[in-house]
């Protein structure tokens, strides 16, 4: 049997000393606001909604039931962090199976940080012939390392320039299921 990377006790300690940033109700309201804005802009465009695995699972799963118009759902898997807290090169693990040529695409992710992931995915959608590409992130983390000019079309909550987890975002592969957004303690970042 493989030994888990972190024990439940270690994760309890990480959570206990993390700084709470947004609670469950703030997340719920942010998703409601995002869903309303997405519906206003994209209803009638019959879009392909692409979740960026793995972090999009929570925001995507919570947004979809609030979108009351025709859409298809698929996923894309590109990662820069590989369970680490430091980003590296973008690695493609899965490309969408739905043909994107001529389609409106909405890319949904948990967090926009430096933006290399989203920029790479938007470019991939355009290369595949998408007619229009929109982006939605639950969390925006403004910072000076951001790909110049990159911003999400729809975003929910802002966080400071710290390593954050919860609401789909991982701490070393764990804690995506925490119903709140937390900044890891500096000693837990490295
Ligand atoms: O704006 P960037 O600096 O490029 O970072 C944002 C990306 O980082 C995280 O993905 P990660 O590679 O950690 O994979 P995950 O979704 O499995 O957590 C997150 O889900 C975004 O996709
Ligand atoms: N979990 C998590 N993933 C990220 N990817 C880019 N920045 C972050 C972050 O702060 N937290």
mmCIF file of C-alpha atoms and ligand atoms in Angstrom:
data_model
loop_
_atom_site.group_PDB
_atom_site.id
_atom_site.type_symbol
_atom_site.label_atom_id
_atom_site.label_comp_id
_atom_site.label_asym_id
_atom_site.label_seq_id
_atom_site.Cartn_x
_atom_site.Cartn_y
_atom_site.Cartn_z
ATOM 1 C CA UNK A 1 0.000 0.000 0.000
ATOM 2 C CA UNK A 2 1.207 3.526 -0.813
ATOM 3 C CA UNK A 3 1.681 5.758 2.203
ATOM 4 C CA UNK A 4 -0.304 9.027 1.891
ATOM 5 C CA UNK A 5 1.930 12.095 1.446
ATOM 6 C CA UNK A 6 0.350 13.865 4.394
ATOM 7 C CA UNK A 7 -1.421 12.377 7.398
ATOM 8 C CA UNK A 8 -4.824 13.507 8.682
ATOM 9 C CA UNK A 9 -3.048 14.931 11.744
ATOM 10 C CA UNK A 10 -0.671 17.001 9.614
ATOM 11 C CA UNK A 11 -3.601 18.313 7.541
ATOM 12 C CA UNK A 12 -5.548 19.221 10.690
ATOM 13 C CA UNK A 13 -2.518 21.254 11.790
ATOM 14 C CA UNK A 14 -2.241 23.011 8.397
ATOM 15 C CA UNK A 15 -5.938 23.945 8.551
ATOM 16 C CA UNK A 16 -5.759 25.041 12.205
ATOM 17 C CA UNK A 17 -2.982 27.568 11.603
ATOM 18 C CA UNK A 18 -4.192 28.767 8.181
ATOM 19 C CA UNK A 19 -5.804 32.189 7.883
ATOM 20 C CA UNK A 20 -9.517 32.125 6.961
ATOM 21 C CA UNK A 21 -10.180 34.456 4.007
ATOM 22 C CA UNK A 22 -13.696 33.663 2.736
ATOM 23 C CA UNK A 23 -16.320 31.520 4.466
ATOM 24 C CA UNK A 24 -18.872 29.143 2.947
ATOM 25 C CA UNK A 25 -21.551 31.799 2.635
ATOM 26 C CA UNK A 26 -19.182 34.223 0.826
ATOM 27 C CA UNK A 27 -18.313 31.446 -1.631
ATOM 28 C CA UNK A 28 -21.986 30.646 -2.202
ATOM 29 C CA UNK A 29 -22.845 34.286 -2.884
ATOM 30 C CA UNK A 30 -19.846 34.733 -5.186
ATOM 31 C CA UNK A 31 -20.919 31.707 -7.229
ATOM 32 C CA UNK A 32 -24.474 33.069 -7.449
ATOM 33 C CA UNK A 33 -23.170 36.404 -8.735
ATOM 34 C CA UNK A 34 -20.920 34.646 -11.248
ATOM 35 C CA UNK A 35 -23.749 32.420 -12.484
ATOM 36 C CA UNK A 36 -26.004 35.455 -13.029
ATOM 37 C CA UNK A 37 -23.287 37.300 -14.981
ATOM 38 C CA UNK A 38 -22.459 34.200 -17.052
ATOM 39 C CA UNK A 39 -26.117 33.617 -17.829
ATOM 40 C CA UNK A 40 -26.609 37.222 -18.891
ATOM 41 C CA UNK A 41 -23.606 37.060 -21.242
ATOM 42 C CA UNK A 42 -23.721 33.483 -22.574
ATOM 43 C CA UNK A 43 -27.379 32.331 -22.563
ATOM 44 C CA UNK A 44 -28.323 31.482 -26.150
ATOM 45 C CA UNK A 45 -24.724 30.868 -27.293
ATOM 46 C CA UNK A 46 -24.929 27.093 -26.650
ATOM 47 C CA UNK A 47 -21.401 27.051 -25.191
ATOM 48 C CA UNK A 48 -18.996 24.253 -24.355
ATOM 49 C CA UNK A 49 -18.168 24.673 -20.674
ATOM 50 C CA UNK A 50 -14.659 23.371 -20.033
ATOM 51 C CA UNK A 51 -13.615 22.607 -16.461
ATOM 52 C CA UNK A 52 -9.875 22.771 -15.808
ATOM 53 C CA UNK A 53 -9.083 19.689 -13.768
ATOM 54 C CA UNK A 54 -8.666 19.145 -10.969
ATOM 55 C CA UNK A 55 -9.418 22.389 -9.165
ATOM 56 C CA UNK A 56 -12.490 23.284 -11.244
ATOM 57 C CA UNK A 57 -14.460 20.363 -9.814
ATOM 58 C CA UNK A 58 -15.954 22.381 -6.948
ATOM 59 C CA UNK A 59 -16.727 25.702 -8.702
ATOM 60 C CA UNK A 60 -17.883 23.956 -11.880
ATOM 61 C CA UNK A 61 -20.111 21.524 -9.992
ATOM 62 C CA UNK A 62 -21.674 24.382 -8.067
ATOM 63 C CA UNK A 63 -22.086 26.729 -11.048
ATOM 64 C CA UNK A 64 -23.668 24.272 -13.483
ATOM 65 C CA UNK A 65 -27.041 23.822 -11.711
ATOM 66 C CA UNK A 66 -27.374 27.615 -11.649
ATOM 67 C CA UNK A 67 -26.935 27.996 -15.416
ATOM 68 C CA UNK A 68 -30.412 27.637 -16.935
ATOM 69 C CA UNK A 69 -29.555 27.466 -20.636
ATOM 70 C CA UNK A 70 -28.330 24.963 -23.231
ATOM 71 C CA UNK A 71 -24.673 24.043 -22.776
ATOM 72 C CA UNK A 72 -22.289 21.106 -23.052
ATOM 73 C CA UNK A 73 -19.737 20.166 -20.411
ATOM 74 C CA UNK A 74 -16.247 18.797 -20.996
ATOM 75 C CA UNK A 75 -12.917 19.059 -19.242
ATOM 76 C CA UNK A 76 -9.333 19.895 -19.926
ATOM 77 C CA UNK A 77 -6.402 18.904 -17.755
ATOM 78 C CA UNK A 78 -3.350 21.086 -17.799
ATOM 79 C CA UNK A 79 -1.248 21.545 -14.685
ATOM 80 C CA UNK A 80 1.688 23.681 -13.628
ATOM 81 C CA UNK A 81 1.826 22.884 -9.958
ATOM 82 C CA UNK A 82 1.710 19.037 -9.785
ATOM 83 C CA UNK A 83 0.586 19.102 -6.127
ATOM 84 C CA UNK A 84 3.354 21.583 -5.261
ATOM 85 C CA UNK A 85 2.952 25.179 -4.073
ATOM 86 C CA UNK A 86 5.290 26.490 -6.804
ATOM 87 C CA UNK A 87 4.316 26.684 -10.509
ATOM 88 C CA UNK A 88 6.487 25.202 -13.271
ATOM 89 C CA UNK A 89 5.930 24.527 -16.992
ATOM 90 C CA UNK A 90 2.401 23.780 -18.208
ATOM 91 C CA UNK A 91 1.927 20.028 -18.723
ATOM 92 C CA UNK A 92 -1.033 18.716 -20.772
ATOM 93 C CA UNK A 93 -2.729 15.652 -19.274
ATOM 94 C CA UNK A 94 -5.996 15.732 -21.257
ATOM 95 C CA UNK A 95 -7.377 17.817 -24.079
ATOM 96 C CA UNK A 96 -11.155 18.267 -24.556
ATOM 97 C CA UNK A 97 -12.889 15.605 -26.642
ATOM 98 C CA UNK A 98 -15.731 17.923 -27.766
ATOM 99 C CA UNK A 99 -14.909 19.612 -31.088
ATOM 100 C CA UNK A 100 -14.477 23.324 -30.371
ATOM 101 C CA UNK A 101 -14.475 24.595 -33.967
ATOM 102 C CA UNK A 102 -16.977 27.431 -34.310
ATOM 103 C CA UNK A 103 -18.168 27.083 -30.699
ATOM 104 C CA UNK A 104 -18.361 29.523 -27.831
ATOM 105 C CA UNK A 105 -16.225 28.143 -24.995
ATOM 106 C CA UNK A 106 -16.379 28.994 -21.292
ATOM 107 C CA UNK A 107 -13.256 27.865 -19.422
ATOM 108 C CA UNK A 108 -13.921 27.426 -15.683
ATOM 109 C CA UNK A 109 -11.123 27.198 -13.124
ATOM 110 C CA UNK A 110 -10.723 27.571 -9.378
ATOM 111 C CA UNK A 111 -7.995 30.242 -9.316
ATOM 112 C CA UNK A 112 -6.261 32.725 -11.564
ATOM 113 C CA UNK A 113 -2.769 33.336 -10.186
ATOM 114 C CA UNK A 114 0.106 34.053 -12.583
ATOM 115 C CA UNK A 115 -2.198 33.177 -15.474
ATOM 116 C CA UNK A 116 0.053 30.838 -17.460
ATOM 117 C CA UNK A 117 -2.461 27.997 -17.093
ATOM 118 C CA UNK A 118 -5.444 30.031 -18.297
ATOM 119 C CA UNK A 119 -3.444 31.748 -21.059
ATOM 120 C CA UNK A 120 -2.269 28.342 -22.355
ATOM 121 C CA UNK A 121 -5.773 26.900 -22.276
ATOM 122 C CA UNK A 122 -7.352 29.906 -23.999
ATOM 123 C CA UNK A 123 -4.693 29.632 -26.710
ATOM 124 C CA UNK A 124 -5.399 25.898 -27.075
ATOM 125 C CA UNK A 125 -9.149 26.610 -27.501
ATOM 126 C CA UNK A 126 -8.397 29.237 -30.150
ATOM 127 C CA UNK A 127 -5.994 26.849 -31.917
ATOM 128 C CA UNK A 128 -8.852 24.298 -31.954
ATOM 129 C CA UNK A 129 -11.028 26.849 -33.780
ATOM 130 C CA UNK A 130 -13.278 28.137 -30.984
ATOM 131 C CA UNK A 131 -15.229 31.177 -32.164
ATOM 132 C CA UNK A 132 -15.194 32.908 -28.784
ATOM 133 C CA UNK A 133 -13.467 31.975 -25.525
ATOM 134 C CA UNK A 134 -14.613 33.246 -22.108
ATOM 135 C CA UNK A 135 -13.001 32.542 -18.748
ATOM 136 C CA UNK A 136 -14.481 32.178 -15.269
ATOM 137 C CA UNK A 137 -12.526 31.714 -12.037
ATOM 138 C CA UNK A 138 -13.880 31.484 -8.519
ATOM 139 C CA UNK A 139 -10.765 33.166 -7.129
ATOM 140 C CA UNK A 140 -8.627 35.974 -8.530
ATOM 141 C CA UNK A 141 -5.203 36.512 -6.957
ATOM 142 C CA UNK A 142 -3.839 39.800 -8.368
ATOM 143 C CA UNK A 143 -0.024 39.842 -8.418
ATOM 144 C CA UNK A 144 2.901 41.368 -10.293
ATOM 145 C CA UNK A 145 3.819 38.016 -11.909
ATOM 146 C CA UNK A 146 0.505 37.914 -13.840
ATOM 147 C CA UNK A 147 0.722 37.352 -17.616
ATOM 148 C CA UNK A 148 0.444 40.964 -18.884
ATOM 149 C CA UNK A 149 -3.099 41.979 -19.771
ATOM 150 C CA UNK A 150 -4.685 38.714 -18.647
ATOM 151 C CA UNK A 151 -7.934 38.946 -16.647
ATOM 152 C CA UNK A 152 -10.878 36.578 -16.241
ATOM 153 C CA UNK A 153 -14.193 37.549 -17.827
ATOM 154 C CA UNK A 154 -16.033 36.353 -14.714
ATOM 155 C CA UNK A 155 -14.547 36.079 -11.232
ATOM 156 C CA UNK A 156 -15.930 35.642 -7.744
ATOM 157 C CA UNK A 157 -13.566 36.508 -4.911
ATOM 158 C CA UNK A 158 -10.163 38.139 -4.493
ATOM 159 C CA UNK A 159 -7.391 36.737 -2.345
ATOM 160 C CA UNK A 160 -4.046 38.233 -1.306
ATOM 161 C CA UNK A 161 -0.802 37.038 -2.874
ATOM 162 C CA UNK A 162 -0.482 33.989 -0.593
ATOM 163 C CA UNK A 163 -0.851 30.247 -1.194
ATOM 164 C CA UNK A 164 -4.561 29.526 -0.726
ATOM 165 C CA UNK A 165 -6.636 26.363 -0.518
ATOM 166 C CA UNK A 166 -10.246 25.165 -0.152
ATOM 167 C CA UNK A 167 -13.298 25.401 -2.476
ATOM 168 C CA UNK A 168 -11.547 23.142 -5.003
ATOM 169 C CA UNK A 169 -8.020 24.502 -4.489
ATOM 170 C CA UNK A 170 -5.563 22.032 -3.054
ATOM 171 C CA UNK A 171 -2.945 22.054 -0.362
ATOM 172 C CA UNK A 172 -0.426 19.510 -1.694
ATOM 173 C CA UNK A 173 -3.248 17.507 -3.275
ATOM 174 C CA UNK A 174 -5.459 17.690 -0.157
ATOM 175 C CA UNK A 175 -8.039 20.048 1.369
ATOM 176 C CA UNK A 176 -9.909 20.756 -1.887
ATOM 177 C CA UNK A 177 -13.058 19.680 -0.029
ATOM 178 C CA UNK A 178 -12.816 22.391 2.642
ATOM 179 C CA UNK A 179 -15.879 24.688 2.370
ATOM 180 C CA UNK A 180 -14.005 27.936 2.880
ATOM 181 C CA UNK A 181 -10.933 29.640 1.423
ATOM 182 C CA UNK A 182 -7.788 29.807 3.559
ATOM 183 C CA UNK A 183 -4.263 31.178 3.191
ATOM 184 C CA UNK A 184 -1.670 28.617 4.260
ATOM 185 C CA UNK A 185 0.603 29.685 7.119
ATOM 186 C CA UNK A 186 3.980 30.906 5.790
ATOM 187 C CA UNK A 187 5.711 27.904 7.408
ATOM 188 C CA UNK A 188 3.435 25.555 5.427
ATOM 189 C CA UNK A 189 4.065 27.204 2.059
ATOM 190 C CA UNK A 190 7.519 26.018 0.973
HETATM 191 O O1 LIG B 1 -2.488 31.113 -12.843
HETATM 192 P P1 LIG B 1 -1.474 30.028 -12.645
HETATM 193 O O2 LIG B 1 -0.270 30.500 -11.853
HETATM 194 O O3 LIG B 1 -1.091 29.325 -13.910
HETATM 195 O O4 LIG B 1 -2.136 28.955 -11.659
HETATM 196 C C1 LIG B 1 -3.485 28.617 -11.722
HETATM 197 C C2 LIG B 1 -3.641 27.125 -11.879
HETATM 198 O O5 LIG B 1 -3.002 26.460 -10.788
HETATM 199 C C3 LIG B 1 -3.883 25.472 -10.276
HETATM 200 O O6 LIG B 1 -3.763 24.284 -10.996
HETATM 201 P P2 LIG B 1 -2.720 23.146 -10.667
HETATM 202 O O7 LIG B 1 -1.696 23.088 -11.755
HETATM 203 O O8 LIG B 1 -2.228 23.286 -9.252
HETATM 204 O O9 LIG B 1 -3.598 21.856 -10.782
HETATM 205 P P3 LIG B 1 -4.918 21.443 -9.954
HETATM 206 O O10 LIG B 1 -6.086 22.054 -10.674
HETATM 207 O O11 LIG B 1 -4.912 19.963 -10.022
HETATM 208 O O12 LIG B 1 -4.794 21.984 -8.559
HETATM 209 C C4 LIG B 1 -5.254 26.076 -10.507
HETATM 210 O O13 LIG B 1 -6.242 25.067 -10.523
HETATM 211 C C5 LIG B 1 -5.107 26.750 -11.839
HETATM 212 O O14 LIG B 1 -5.426 25.890 -12.913
HETATM 213 N N1 LIG B 2 -4.209 25.580 -4.408
HETATM 214 C C1 LIG B 2 -3.646 26.603 -5.071
HETATM 215 N N2 LIG B 2 -3.347 26.450 -6.363
HETATM 216 C C2 LIG B 2 -2.780 27.500 -6.970
HETATM 217 N N3 LIG B 2 -2.381 27.614 -8.241
HETATM 218 C C3 LIG B 2 -1.874 28.843 -8.372
HETATM 219 N N4 LIG B 2 -1.924 29.514 -7.229
HETATM 220 C C4 LIG B 2 -2.501 28.702 -6.330
HETATM 221 C C5 LIG B 2 -2.836 28.852 -4.961
HETATM 222 O O1 LIG B 2 -2.634 29.881 -4.289
HETATM 223 N N5 LIG B 2 -3.421 27.753 -4.386
#
